[in-house]
Short mmCIF file of C-alpha atoms and ligand atoms in Angstrom, two decimals:
data_model
loop_
_atom_site.label_atom_id
_atom_site.label_comp_id
_atom_site.label_asym_id
_atom_site.label_seq_id
_atom_site.Cartn_x
_atom_site.Cartn_y
_atom_site.Cartn_z
CA MET A 2 -23.17 -3.14 11.19
CA VAL A 3 -25.30 -0.07 9.92
CA HIS A 4 -23.61 3.06 9.24
CA ARG A 5 -26.03 6.01 10.70
CA VAL A 6 -24.91 9.03 8.53
CA THR A 7 -26.13 12.71 8.95
CA LEU A 8 -26.86 13.88 5.31
CA ILE A 9 -27.22 17.73 4.58
CA PRO A 10 -28.37 18.27 0.99
CA GLY A 11 -27.66 21.81 1.18
CA ASP A 12 -28.57 24.74 -1.12
CA GLY A 13 -28.48 25.33 -5.12
CA ILE A 14 -27.21 22.28 -6.71
CA GLY A 15 -26.88 20.61 -3.32
CA PRO A 16 -29.99 18.29 -3.12
CA GLU A 17 -29.20 16.90 -6.53
CA VAL A 18 -25.53 15.96 -5.97
CA THR A 19 -26.34 14.48 -2.40
CA SER A 20 -29.22 12.52 -3.95
CA ALA A 21 -26.73 11.19 -6.53
CA ALA A 22 -24.07 10.30 -3.87
CA ARG A 23 -26.58 8.44 -1.91
CA LEU A 24 -27.79 6.41 -5.05
CA VAL A 25 -24.03 5.42 -5.40
CA GLY A 26 -24.08 4.68 -1.53
CA ASP A 27 -26.88 2.41 -1.42
CA ALA A 28 -25.54 0.60 -4.66
CA THR A 29 -22.43 -0.50 -2.89
CA GLY A 30 -24.66 -2.57 -0.78
CA VAL A 31 -23.16 -1.35 2.42
CA PRO A 32 -25.85 -0.60 5.11
CA PHE A 33 -26.30 3.16 5.45
CA GLU A 34 -29.00 4.70 7.54
CA TRP A 35 -29.41 8.61 6.26
CA GLU A 36 -30.47 10.92 8.52
CA VAL A 37 -31.58 14.02 6.82
CA VAL A 38 -31.21 17.55 8.37
CA ASP A 39 -31.44 20.98 6.68
CA ALA A 40 -28.87 23.49 7.05
CA GLY A 41 -28.78 27.12 4.85
CA GLU A 42 -31.75 28.69 2.95
CA LYS A 43 -34.39 25.93 3.76
CA ALA A 44 -33.43 25.96 7.56
CA ILE A 45 -33.64 29.70 7.60
CA GLN A 46 -37.29 29.23 6.05
CA ALA A 47 -38.24 26.35 8.52
CA THR A 48 -36.42 27.78 11.77
CA GLY A 49 -35.20 31.19 11.18
CA SER A 50 -31.39 29.94 11.73
CA PRO A 51 -29.31 28.72 8.86
CA LEU A 52 -27.45 26.46 11.23
CA PRO A 53 -30.46 25.12 13.63
CA ASP A 54 -28.57 23.14 16.62
CA GLU A 55 -30.38 20.03 15.40
CA VAL A 56 -27.65 19.74 12.52
CA LEU A 57 -24.77 20.10 15.24
CA ARG A 58 -26.62 17.37 17.50
CA SER A 59 -26.76 14.95 14.54
CA ILE A 60 -23.17 14.90 13.57
CA ARG A 61 -22.13 15.13 17.15
CA LYS A 62 -24.39 11.90 17.73
CA ASN A 63 -23.58 9.87 14.17
CA ARG A 64 -19.91 11.27 14.27
CA LEU A 65 -20.13 11.14 10.54
CA ALA A 66 -22.04 13.39 7.93
CA LEU A 67 -22.12 13.86 4.05
CA LYS A 68 -22.99 17.33 3.21
CA GLY A 69 -24.18 19.40 0.11
CA PRO A 70 -22.80 22.88 -0.62
CA ILE A 71 -24.35 26.03 1.23
CA THR A 72 -24.89 29.36 -0.11
CA THR A 73 -23.27 32.26 1.78
CA PRO A 74 -24.33 35.77 1.23
CA ILE A 75 -21.65 38.03 -0.13
CA GLY A 76 -20.86 41.45 1.42
CA GLY A 77 -23.57 41.39 4.08
CA GLY A 78 -26.21 38.68 5.28
CA PHE A 79 -25.36 35.82 7.88
CA ARG A 80 -22.12 34.38 8.50
CA SER A 81 -21.02 31.41 6.39
CA VAL A 82 -22.77 28.33 7.39
CA ASN A 83 -19.53 26.23 6.45
CA VAL A 84 -17.06 28.43 8.39
CA ALA A 85 -19.42 28.07 11.43
CA LEU A 86 -19.90 24.19 11.13
CA ARG A 87 -15.96 23.66 10.92
CA GLN A 88 -15.57 25.92 14.04
CA GLN A 89 -18.53 24.62 16.01
CA LEU A 90 -17.52 21.11 15.52
CA ASP A 91 -13.83 21.91 15.85
CA LEU A 92 -13.32 20.30 12.26
CA PHE A 93 -9.85 21.61 12.04
CA ALA A 94 -8.53 19.61 8.99
CA SER A 95 -10.12 20.19 5.55
CA VAL A 96 -8.60 17.64 3.15
CA ARG A 97 -9.05 18.02 -0.47
CA PRO A 98 -7.52 15.47 -2.75
CA ALA A 99 -7.23 16.58 -6.40
CA ARG A 100 -6.77 13.55 -8.78
CA ALA A 101 -7.08 13.68 -12.46
CA ILE A 102 -9.56 11.17 -13.72
CA ALA A 103 -8.88 9.32 -16.63
CA GLY A 104 -7.02 12.18 -18.11
CA GLU A 105 -10.40 14.21 -19.01
CA GLY A 106 -11.51 17.69 -18.46
CA THR A 107 -7.56 18.64 -17.69
CA ARG A 108 -4.32 19.39 -19.15
CA PHE A 109 -2.50 17.86 -16.47
CA PRO A 110 -3.62 14.02 -16.38
CA GLU A 111 -1.04 13.41 -14.11
CA THR A 112 -2.17 15.74 -11.32
CA ASP A 113 -2.56 13.69 -7.88
CA LEU A 114 -2.03 16.26 -4.86
CA ILE A 115 -3.88 16.49 -1.68
CA VAL A 116 -4.47 20.04 -0.19
CA VAL A 117 -4.62 19.98 3.64
CA ARG A 118 -6.19 23.10 5.03
CA GLU A 119 -6.43 24.31 8.79
CA ALA A 120 -10.32 25.30 8.75
CA THR A 121 -11.06 26.76 12.19
CA GLU A 122 -8.88 30.05 12.16
CA GLY A 123 -6.61 32.18 10.31
CA LEU A 124 -8.43 34.88 8.53
CA TYR A 125 -11.81 33.24 8.67
CA SER A 126 -11.68 33.60 12.31
CA GLY A 127 -14.70 35.81 11.95
CA VAL A 128 -13.05 39.02 13.70
CA GLU A 129 -13.54 41.73 11.57
CA HIS A 130 -15.17 45.31 11.79
CA TRP A 131 -15.57 48.52 10.35
CA VAL A 132 -13.10 51.15 11.25
CA ASP A 133 -15.17 54.14 10.94
CA ARG A 134 -18.96 55.28 10.85
CA GLU A 135 -18.45 55.81 7.47
CA HIS A 136 -17.31 52.33 6.36
CA SER A 137 -14.28 54.16 4.32
CA ALA A 138 -11.91 51.45 6.46
CA ALA A 139 -12.29 48.06 7.45
CA GLU A 140 -10.36 45.30 9.24
CA THR A 141 -10.10 41.56 9.48
CA VAL A 142 -7.84 39.87 11.61
CA ALA A 143 -6.02 36.56 11.11
CA ILE A 144 -5.66 34.42 14.36
CA VAL A 145 -3.03 31.96 13.98
CA THR A 146 -2.43 29.71 16.87
CA ARG A 147 0.47 27.07 17.80
CA LYS A 148 -2.07 24.36 18.82
CA ALA A 149 -4.01 24.67 15.55
CA SER A 150 -0.95 25.10 13.43
CA ASP A 151 0.64 22.16 15.10
CA ARG A 152 -2.29 19.72 14.69
CA VAL A 153 -2.96 20.43 11.05
CA ILE A 154 0.60 19.94 10.43
CA ARG A 155 0.79 16.82 12.13
CA PHE A 156 -2.17 15.75 10.71
CA ALA A 157 -0.75 16.17 7.20
CA PHE A 158 2.25 14.19 7.81
CA GLU A 159 0.22 11.31 9.22
CA LEU A 160 -1.54 11.57 6.40
CA ALA A 161 0.99 11.32 4.12
CA ARG A 162 2.42 8.40 6.19
CA ARG A 163 -0.65 6.57 5.82
CA GLU A 164 -1.49 6.88 2.17
CA HIS A 165 2.36 6.40 1.03
CA ARG A 166 3.11 9.77 0.05
CA HIS A 167 6.72 11.02 -0.04
CA ARG A 168 6.39 14.81 0.29
CA VAL A 169 4.74 17.47 2.46
CA THR A 170 5.25 21.41 1.46
CA ALA A 171 4.18 23.91 3.83
CA VAL A 172 2.59 27.07 2.21
CA HIS A 173 2.68 30.40 3.82
CA LYS A 174 3.83 33.90 3.36
CA ALA A 175 6.21 34.10 6.34
CA ASN A 176 8.37 36.60 4.56
CA ILE A 177 5.42 39.28 4.76
CA MET A 178 3.12 38.32 7.43
CA LYS A 179 5.95 37.48 10.03
CA THR A 180 3.75 36.49 13.03
CA THR A 181 1.18 34.55 11.46
CA GLY A 182 3.05 33.30 8.86
CA GLY A 183 6.49 32.88 11.11
CA LEU A 184 4.22 31.08 13.28
CA PHE A 185 3.01 28.37 10.82
CA GLN A 186 6.61 28.00 9.43
CA THR A 187 8.15 27.41 12.84
CA ALA A 188 5.70 24.79 13.72
CA PHE A 189 6.32 22.97 10.58
CA ARG A 190 10.15 23.42 10.90
CA GLU A 191 9.78 21.64 14.25
CA ILE A 192 7.06 18.85 13.33
CA ALA A 193 8.66 17.85 10.19
CA PRO A 194 12.07 16.05 11.60
CA HIS A 195 9.89 14.08 13.50
CA TYR A 196 8.99 12.56 10.35
CA PRO A 197 12.28 11.41 8.68
CA ASP A 198 10.94 9.20 6.32
CA ILE A 199 8.94 12.14 4.07
CA GLU A 200 10.44 14.91 2.44
CA ALA A 201 9.43 18.27 4.09
CA ASP A 202 9.82 21.69 2.23
CA GLU A 203 8.20 25.19 2.29
CA ARG A 204 7.05 27.25 -0.73
CA LEU A 205 5.58 31.09 -0.34
CA ILE A 206 1.85 31.20 -1.54
CA ASP A 207 2.56 33.39 -4.70
CA ASN A 208 5.34 30.92 -5.71
CA MET A 209 3.44 27.98 -4.92
CA CYS A 210 0.50 29.06 -7.56
CA MET A 211 3.29 29.50 -10.23
CA GLN A 212 4.74 26.22 -9.74
CA LEU A 213 1.23 24.37 -9.66
CA ALA A 214 0.24 26.17 -12.81
CA LYS A 215 3.63 24.93 -14.32
CA LYS A 216 4.42 21.17 -12.70
CA PRO A 217 1.70 19.98 -10.45
CA GLU A 218 3.05 16.58 -11.07
CA GLU A 219 6.10 17.60 -8.78
CA TYR A 220 3.97 18.09 -5.58
CA ASP A 221 2.33 15.69 -3.46
CA VAL A 222 0.75 16.58 0.11
CA LEU A 223 0.54 20.69 0.51
CA VAL A 224 -0.43 21.99 4.09
CA THR A 225 -1.41 25.65 4.85
CA THR A 226 -3.65 27.99 6.34
CA ASN A 227 -7.41 28.85 6.07
CA LEU A 228 -7.51 31.39 3.34
CA PHE A 229 -4.37 30.24 1.52
CA GLY A 230 -5.85 26.45 1.71
CA ASP A 231 -9.44 27.67 0.38
CA ILE A 232 -7.55 29.45 -2.95
CA LEU A 233 -5.18 26.65 -3.53
CA SER A 234 -7.66 23.81 -3.30
CA ASP A 235 -9.99 25.48 -6.18
CA LEU A 236 -6.83 26.07 -8.06
CA CYS A 237 -5.82 22.00 -7.71
CA ALA A 238 -9.49 21.52 -8.36
CA GLY A 239 -8.99 23.12 -11.66
CA LEU A 240 -5.69 21.31 -12.39
CA ALA A 241 -7.25 17.94 -11.83
CA GLY A 242 -10.36 18.28 -13.96
CA GLY A 243 -12.57 21.12 -12.26
CA LEU A 244 -14.91 21.90 -9.35
CA GLY A 245 -17.28 18.97 -10.73
CA VAL A 246 -14.80 16.37 -10.01
CA ALA A 247 -13.33 17.68 -6.60
CA PRO A 248 -13.99 15.94 -3.28
CA GLY A 249 -13.19 17.09 0.40
CA ALA A 250 -13.31 15.82 3.75
CA LEU A 251 -13.20 17.70 7.02
CA TYR A 252 -11.81 16.11 10.26
CA GLY A 253 -11.87 16.64 13.96
CA ASP A 254 -10.47 14.32 16.58
CA GLU A 255 -13.61 12.28 16.35
CA LEU A 256 -15.89 13.85 13.87
CA ALA A 257 -15.94 13.76 10.05
CA VAL A 258 -17.91 15.60 7.28
CA PHE A 259 -17.75 15.20 3.72
CA GLU A 260 -18.47 17.99 1.45
CA PRO A 261 -17.45 18.72 -2.04
CA VAL A 262 -14.82 21.83 -2.70
CA HIS A 263 -17.75 23.29 -5.05
CA GLY A 264 -20.26 25.56 -3.54
CA SER A 265 -24.23 25.60 -4.64
CA ALA A 266 -23.55 26.85 -8.07
CA PRO A 267 -27.06 28.41 -7.91
CA LYS A 268 -26.96 28.99 -11.89
CA TYR A 269 -27.41 25.38 -12.27
CA ALA A 270 -29.99 24.91 -9.43
CA GLY A 271 -32.72 22.53 -9.97
CA GLN A 272 -31.73 21.74 -13.66
CA ASP A 273 -30.44 18.21 -13.32
CA LYS A 274 -27.14 19.53 -14.94
CA ALA A 275 -24.22 19.87 -11.99
CA ASP A 276 -21.62 17.30 -12.38
CA PRO A 277 -22.31 14.61 -9.53
CA VAL A 278 -18.66 13.26 -9.15
CA ALA A 279 -17.39 15.59 -6.53
CA GLU A 280 -19.97 14.61 -4.25
CA ILE A 281 -19.90 10.83 -5.23
CA LEU A 282 -16.10 10.88 -4.51
CA CYS A 283 -17.06 12.58 -1.05
CA LEU A 284 -18.99 9.37 -0.73
CA GLU A 285 -15.63 7.37 -1.66
CA LEU A 286 -13.64 9.23 1.25
CA LEU A 287 -16.48 8.60 3.74
CA LEU A 288 -16.37 4.97 2.89
CA ARG A 289 -12.81 4.82 3.34
CA HIS A 290 -12.93 6.50 6.97
CA ILE A 291 -15.42 4.03 7.90
CA GLY A 292 -13.28 1.20 6.59
CA GLU A 293 -15.50 0.02 3.78
CA LYS A 294 -12.13 -0.03 1.42
CA GLU A 295 -13.63 -2.48 -1.35
CA ALA A 296 -16.76 -0.44 -1.47
CA ALA A 297 -14.62 2.87 -1.71
CA ASP A 298 -12.59 1.35 -4.37
CA ARG A 299 -15.53 0.38 -6.39
CA VAL A 300 -16.89 3.65 -6.53
CA PHE A 301 -13.56 5.37 -7.30
CA ARG A 302 -13.51 2.62 -10.16
CA ALA A 303 -17.05 3.03 -11.39
CA VAL A 304 -16.45 7.04 -11.67
CA TRP A 305 -13.27 6.38 -13.35
CA GLU A 306 -14.75 3.87 -15.74
CA THR A 307 -17.63 6.46 -16.46
CA ILE A 308 -15.54 9.46 -17.19
CA ALA A 309 -13.22 7.19 -19.52
CA GLU A 310 -16.16 5.58 -21.54
CA LYS A 311 -17.41 9.28 -21.84
CA LYS A 312 -20.81 8.22 -23.18
CA VAL A 313 -22.47 9.54 -19.66
CA VAL A 314 -20.89 12.60 -18.69
CA THR A 315 -22.10 16.21 -17.39
CA TYR A 316 -21.45 19.18 -19.54
CA ASP A 317 -18.28 20.03 -17.96
CA LEU A 318 -16.43 16.78 -19.05
CA ALA A 319 -18.25 16.56 -22.38
CA LEU A 320 -17.22 20.18 -23.33
CA PRO A 321 -15.29 20.66 -26.80
CA GLY A 322 -11.96 22.39 -26.08
CA TYR A 323 -10.91 19.95 -23.12
CA THR A 324 -11.24 16.69 -25.59
CA MET A 325 -11.27 15.72 -29.43
CA THR A 326 -14.52 13.98 -29.10
CA PRO A 327 -16.96 16.39 -27.38
CA VAL A 328 -20.35 14.27 -26.72
CA PRO A 329 -23.87 15.40 -25.94
CA PRO A 330 -23.82 16.30 -22.23
CA SER A 331 -25.98 13.96 -20.09
CA SER A 332 -27.79 14.99 -16.69
CA CYS A 333 -26.82 14.83 -13.19
CA SER A 334 -29.17 12.01 -12.42
CA ALA A 335 -28.14 9.92 -15.43
CA MET A 336 -24.84 10.00 -14.74
CA ALA A 337 -25.13 9.41 -11.10
CA LYS A 338 -27.61 6.00 -12.28
CA GLU A 339 -24.91 5.12 -14.64
CA ILE A 340 -21.76 4.91 -11.82
CA ALA A 341 -24.35 3.58 -9.65
CA ARG A 342 -25.37 0.51 -12.13
CA LYS A 343 -21.07 0.17 -12.56
CA VAL A 344 -20.40 -0.07 -8.82
CA PRO A 345 -21.22 -3.96 -8.55
CA LEU A 346 -19.90 -4.78 -12.14
CA VAL A 347 -16.34 -3.28 -11.83
CA ASP A 348 -13.59 -5.43 -11.92
CA LEU A 349 -10.95 -4.18 -9.28
CA SER A 350 -8.08 -6.18 -10.49
CA ALA A 351 -7.95 -4.69 -13.99
CA PRO A 352 -5.77 -1.82 -14.85
CA LEU A 353 -7.32 1.18 -15.06
CA PRO A 354 -8.46 2.45 -18.86
CA ARG A 355 -6.86 5.54 -19.87
CA PRO A 356 -8.68 6.68 -23.09
CA LYS A 357 -6.82 8.30 -25.96
CA GLY A 358 -8.57 10.81 -28.10
CA THR A 359 -8.46 13.21 -25.12
CA GLY A 360 -6.69 16.09 -26.83
CA PRO A 361 -3.53 16.41 -28.79
CA ALA A 362 -1.45 17.56 -25.87
CA LEU A 363 -2.89 14.91 -23.62
CA ASP A 364 -2.09 12.07 -26.19
CA ALA A 365 1.36 12.95 -26.69
CA GLN A 366 1.89 12.99 -22.67
CA LEU A 367 0.19 9.40 -22.72
CA GLU A 368 2.48 7.83 -25.45
CA THR A 369 5.68 9.17 -23.73
P1 NAD B 411 -19.56 27.58 -7.26
O1 NAD B 411 -18.59 26.29 -6.94
O2 NAD B 411 -20.47 27.10 -6.55
O3 NAD B 411 -19.59 27.60 -8.53
C1 NAD B 411 -18.61 28.27 -9.69
C2 NAD B 411 -18.68 27.55 -10.95
O4 NAD B 411 -18.14 26.16 -10.92
C3 NAD B 411 -20.15 27.12 -11.36
O5 NAD B 411 -20.99 28.51 -11.73
C4 NAD B 411 -20.04 26.00 -12.32
O6 NAD B 411 -19.59 26.61 -13.53
C5 NAD B 411 -18.97 25.40 -11.71
N1 NAD B 411 -19.63 24.13 -10.74
C6 NAD B 411 -19.45 24.06 -9.46
N2 NAD B 411 -19.88 23.12 -8.95
C7 NAD B 411 -20.27 22.29 -10.04
C8 NAD B 411 -20.86 20.97 -10.46
N3 NAD B 411 -21.19 20.40 -9.18
N4 NAD B 411 -20.88 20.52 -11.48
C9 NAD B 411 -20.38 21.56 -12.73
N5 NAD B 411 -20.34 22.70 -12.31
C10 NAD B 411 -19.52 22.87 -11.16
O7 NAD B 411 -18.92 28.63 -6.37
P2 NAD B 411 -19.64 30.21 -6.25
O8 NAD B 411 -20.41 30.54 -7.32
O9 NAD B 411 -18.30 30.89 -6.08
O10 NAD B 411 -20.31 30.14 -5.10
C11 NAD B 411 -21.85 29.81 -4.98
C12 NAD B 411 -22.26 29.93 -3.55
O11 NAD B 411 -21.54 28.71 -2.75
C13 NAD B 411 -21.98 30.74 -2.70
O12 NAD B 411 -23.17 31.38 -1.96
C14 NAD B 411 -20.58 30.40 -1.97
O13 NAD B 411 -20.73 31.12 -0.86
C15 NAD B 411 -20.93 29.09 -1.92
N6 NAD B 411 -20.06 27.94 -1.64
C16 NAD B 411 -20.08 27.06 -0.66
C17 NAD B 411 -19.11 26.07 -0.46
C18 NAD B 411 -19.64 24.90 0.71
O14 NAD B 411 -20.69 24.94 0.90
N7 NAD B 411 -18.79 24.46 1.31
C19 NAD B 411 -17.91 26.14 -1.00
C20 NAD B 411 -17.90 27.23 -1.98
C21 NAD B 411 -18.79 28.27 -2.14
#
C-alpha cells in the first residue's frame, strides 16, 4: 500500500532537513507518495497567507504529514503558523521523545524521556491584548479546559502503557496558578487511578527543571500544559544531545503531523550545515505510526550507528568539548546520505554500539 504523506518543507533549514528525511524514507523501501505543499514564508510570497487552506486540506485528506520548521516573527507580524496548525487541526498531543543517541553530544547518556504537551490551548490560546493605548501594559490569557486536559493526560497514560513505560509525571504550577494549574492537577489526580499499572506523580515546573538537570534518568513520561511543555521539551532535547537530534509528533484523534522540536535556525539556512537527525527521527516516528515497525527500527539503528561511528556527522555532533575525539563536521546532505546508505544494511539483531572516547565523564559512566 502506498502511503500518501503531506510534506511541508518549511522555512530556514526546513527544506534541507526535510529533503534529508525524504531521502532516508525512500531508502526504507516503504512506498511513499509525497504531496509537497508550502506554509510559511514561501506561502506568503505565493498566496499572501502563511497557512493557505491547501495545506490544511492536504493534511486532512492524507491524515499524515511530515513538516519542517516554520519561522514566526517575534513581537509583531503574523500569528505562529505552528500554533495555528495545531489549533485548526485539533492536534492536541505534542509528543517529544528525548533519547540520548550513542552517548554522543550529551552529558547524560542514559536520558530516555518523553514529553507529552497539550498543544491547543493554555497560554498559547492566542487571547492577548494591550491593556492601554500607550502599550504600557499587556495581557495574555491562559485557557485550560477540562476536556483538553483530560484527553492529553489520558493520551500520556495510554502512550506509557503502549511503550512499556513505568511512570507518568504531571508538571504544573498549581500552587500559584490555582485555577488553570489546579484544573490540570485535578484532572491528573482523577485519571491516574484508572492506570494502576503505571506510577503517577507530580512536580511543580520549577522543581521539575532542577530535577531534570540533575538526574534525568529517573524520569520517564512527563505530561504538561502548552507553555511548560514547549520549554521542557527544549530542556529535554538539550539533555539528550541537542535540538539537532530531537524529533516530535503531533497527534489528533485522526491526524498526525511529525515535526522536529527545533525551529528554522535562520543563521544556518541554505548552508547544508544543519543536523538532519531530528527530522529523520520524525520520519521514524511516522513509520511507527503507520505500522512499518521494521523500517522504523532500521532508520533508528542507521541513525544510531552513524552517530556512534562519528565519521559523517554534522557540526553539533562533531564539536570538541562534548567529545574527546572531535572530527571535521560533515554537511547535512552527506550525513543524510550516510544514514540512507545504512538503512538497508543494518543488523537489527546486534546490540546497539556504545562508543567509548566520548569524554571522561561518559567513559566513567559507561564503565560502571
Ligand atoms: P531554532 O531551534 O531554530 O535554533 C536555535 C539554535 O539551535 C540554532 O541557532 C542552532 O544553533 C541550533 N539548531 C536548531 N536546529 C538545529 C539543527 N537541525 N542542527 C543543528 N543545530 C540546530 O530556534 P530559534 O532560533 O529560537 O527560532 C528560529 C525560528 O524558528 C523562529 O522564527 C521560531 O519561531 C521558529 N520555530 C519554529 C518551530 C516549529 O516550526 N515547530 C519551533 C521552534 C521555533
